Amino acid sequence: MNRSTAVSTGRTVLVVEDEVELSRLFIEVLQDAGHTVVTADSVTDALSALTGQRFDAAILDVELRDGPVFPVADRLAALGTPFLFASAVYYQVVPREHQQAPFVTKPFDIRLLQQRVAEALATQDPSSGRVQASSH
């Protein structure tokens, strides 16, 4: 697991991505927005990160080197942490219970990714750590 931090706005985002260059791009974009970023490049690393830290949101690649990311999505959902998928796989492979999560298709527009992350963070109640009801 690779941890990267910036001046924190109190918002910590978990990035689960196994492509190094893409992970670096996520870090840069999120840090530029003032967020603290923690990266994981496998399901195992992501689940480990979730046992030791609370996150305000997460970006998940679907296919990782040690398998599909869905156990991480399950854990995030159980914790009430909003997440989105950013992947080149088809949306249809996402299990039904996670199809309400935003899906950004690779290659993606950086502005769209920033918008989706901002929307995910907006659903998080910083005082309680719980996801607020969405108005969409």
CSV table of C-alpha atoms in Angstrom, one decimal:
chain,number,residue,atom,x,y,z
A,1,MET,CA,0.0,0.0,0.0
A,2,ASN,CA,1.3,3.4,-0.9
A,3,ARG,CA,0.2,6.4,1.2
A,4,SER,CA,0.4,9.9,-0.3
A,5,THR,CA,-0.9,13.0,1.6
A,6,ALA,CA,-1.5,16.6,0.9
A,7,VAL,CA,-2.6,19.5,3.1
A,8,SER,CA,-5.7,18.0,4.4
A,9,THR,CA,-9.2,19.4,4.1
A,10,GLY,CA,-10.3,16.7,6.4
A,11,ARG,CA,-11.4,14.6,3.4
A,12,THR,CA,-9.6,11.3,2.9
A,13,VAL,CA,-10.1,9.4,-0.4
A,14,LEU,CA,-9.1,5.8,-0.9
A,15,VAL,CA,-7.9,5.1,-4.5
A,16,VAL,CA,-7.9,1.4,-5.4
A,17,GLU,CA,-6.0,1.2,-8.7
A,18,ASP,CA,-3.3,-1.2,-10.0
A,19,GLU,CA,-2.1,0.8,-12.9
A,20,VAL,CA,0.8,2.9,-11.6
A,21,GLU,CA,0.4,5.8,-14.0
A,22,LEU,CA,-3.3,6.1,-13.5
A,23,SER,CA,-2.9,5.9,-9.7
A,24,ARG,CA,-0.5,8.8,-9.9
A,25,LEU,CA,-3.0,10.8,-11.9
A,26,PHE,CA,-5.7,10.1,-9.3
A,27,ILE,CA,-3.3,11.3,-6.6
A,28,GLU,CA,-2.4,14.4,-8.4
A,29,VAL,CA,-6.0,15.4,-9.2
A,30,LEU,CA,-7.2,14.6,-5.7
A,31,GLN,CA,-4.3,16.4,-4.0
A,32,ASP,CA,-4.8,19.4,-6.2
A,33,ALA,CA,-8.4,19.5,-4.8
A,34,GLY,CA,-7.0,19.5,-1.3
A,35,HIS,CA,-7.8,15.9,-0.4
A,36,THR,CA,-5.7,13.4,1.5
A,37,VAL,CA,-5.1,10.3,-0.7
A,38,VAL,CA,-4.4,6.7,0.3
A,39,THR,CA,-3.7,4.3,-2.5
A,40,ALA,CA,-4.0,0.5,-2.7
A,41,ASP,CA,-3.1,-1.6,-5.7
A,42,SER,CA,-4.9,-4.8,-4.8
A,43,VAL,CA,-8.1,-6.0,-3.0
A,44,THR,CA,-5.9,-7.3,-0.2
A,45,ASP,CA,-4.2,-3.9,0.3
A,46,ALA,CA,-7.5,-2.0,0.1
A,47,LEU,CA,-9.2,-4.3,2.7
A,48,SER,CA,-6.2,-3.8,5.0
A,49,ALA,CA,-6.5,0.0,4.6
A,50,LEU,CA,-10.1,-0.2,5.5
A,51,THR,CA,-9.4,-2.0,8.8
A,52,GLY,CA,-7.1,0.8,10.0
A,53,GLN,CA,-8.6,4.0,8.7
A,54,ARG,CA,-11.8,5.8,7.9
A,55,PHE,CA,-12.3,7.2,4.4
A,56,ASP,CA,-14.7,9.9,3.2
A,57,ALA,CA,-15.0,8.3,-0.3
A,58,ALA,CA,-13.2,5.8,-2.6
A,59,ILE,CA,-12.5,5.4,-6.2
A,60,LEU,CA,-12.4,1.7,-7.3
A,61,ASP,CA,-11.0,0.1,-10.4
A,62,VAL,CA,-13.0,-3.1,-11.0
A,63,GLU,CA,-10.3,-5.5,-12.2
A,64,LEU,CA,-7.2,-5.7,-10.0
A,65,ARG,CA,-4.2,-8.0,-10.0
A,66,ASP,CA,-5.7,-10.2,-7.2
A,67,GLY,CA,-9.3,-10.2,-8.5
A,68,PRO,CA,-12.4,-8.1,-8.8
A,69,VAL,CA,-12.8,-5.2,-6.3
A,70,PHE,CA,-16.2,-6.1,-5.2
A,71,PRO,CA,-15.2,-7.3,-1.7
A,72,VAL,CA,-13.9,-3.8,-1.2
A,73,ALA,CA,-17.1,-2.3,-2.4
A,74,ASP,CA,-19.0,-4.6,0.0
A,75,ARG,CA,-16.9,-3.4,2.9
A,76,LEU,CA,-17.3,0.3,1.9
A,77,ALA,CA,-21.0,-0.1,1.6
A,78,ALA,CA,-21.2,-1.8,5.1
A,79,LEU,CA,-19.2,1.2,6.5
A,80,GLY,CA,-21.4,3.7,4.8
A,81,THR,CA,-18.6,5.1,2.7
A,82,PRO,CA,-19.5,6.4,-0.7
A,83,PHE,CA,-17.6,5.1,-3.6
A,84,LEU,CA,-17.5,5.2,-7.4
A,85,PHE,CA,-16.0,2.8,-10.0
A,86,ALA,CA,-13.5,4.0,-12.5
A,87,SER,CA,-12.8,1.2,-14.9
A,88,ALA,CA,-12.5,0.0,-18.5
A,89,VAL,CA,-14.7,-3.0,-17.9
A,90,TYR,CA,-18.4,-2.9,-18.7
A,91,TYR,CA,-20.8,-1.5,-16.1
A,92,GLN,CA,-22.8,-4.7,-16.5
A,93,VAL,CA,-20.2,-6.7,-14.5
A,94,VAL,CA,-20.9,-4.7,-11.4
A,95,PRO,CA,-23.1,-6.8,-9.0
A,96,ARG,CA,-26.7,-5.6,-8.6
A,97,GLU,CA,-26.1,-4.4,-5.1
A,98,HIS,CA,-23.5,-1.9,-6.3
A,99,GLN,CA,-25.1,-0.7,-9.5
A,100,GLN,CA,-26.3,2.5,-7.8
A,101,ALA,CA,-22.6,3.6,-7.4
A,102,PRO,CA,-21.4,6.1,-10.0
A,103,PHE,CA,-19.4,4.5,-12.8
A,104,VAL,CA,-16.8,6.4,-14.8
A,105,THR,CA,-15.6,4.6,-17.9
A,106,LYS,CA,-11.8,4.6,-18.7
A,107,PRO,CA,-10.5,6.5,-20.5
A,108,PHE,CA,-12.3,9.3,-18.7
A,109,ASP,CA,-12.4,13.0,-18.7
A,110,ILE,CA,-10.6,14.4,-15.6
A,111,ARG,CA,-13.4,16.9,-15.1
A,112,LEU,CA,-16.0,14.2,-15.0
A,113,LEU,CA,-13.9,12.2,-12.5
A,114,GLN,CA,-13.5,15.3,-10.3
A,115,GLN,CA,-17.3,15.9,-10.5
A,116,ARG,CA,-18.1,12.3,-9.5
A,117,VAL,CA,-15.6,12.5,-6.5
A,118,ALA,CA,-17.1,15.8,-5.4
A,119,GLU,CA,-20.6,14.3,-5.6
A,120,ALA,CA,-19.5,11.3,-3.6
A,121,LEU,CA,-17.9,13.5,-0.9
A,122,ALA,CA,-21.1,15.6,-0.8
A,123,THR,CA,-23.1,12.5,0.2
A,124,GLN,CA,-20.8,12.0,3.2
A,125,ASP,CA,-21.8,13.6,6.5
A,126,PRO,CA,-18.4,14.6,7.9
A,127,SER,CA,-19.7,14.7,11.5
A,128,SER,CA,-21.2,11.2,11.6
A,129,GLY,CA,-19.2,9.4,8.9
A,130,ARG,CA,-22.5,8.2,7.4
A,131,VAL,CA,-23.8,8.6,3.9
A,132,GLN,CA,-26.6,11.1,3.7
A,133,ALA,CA,-29.7,10.4,1.6
A,134,SER,CA,-29.1,11.4,-2.0
A,135,SER,CA,-31.4,13.8,-3.8
A,136,HIS,CA,-31.0,12.2,-7.3
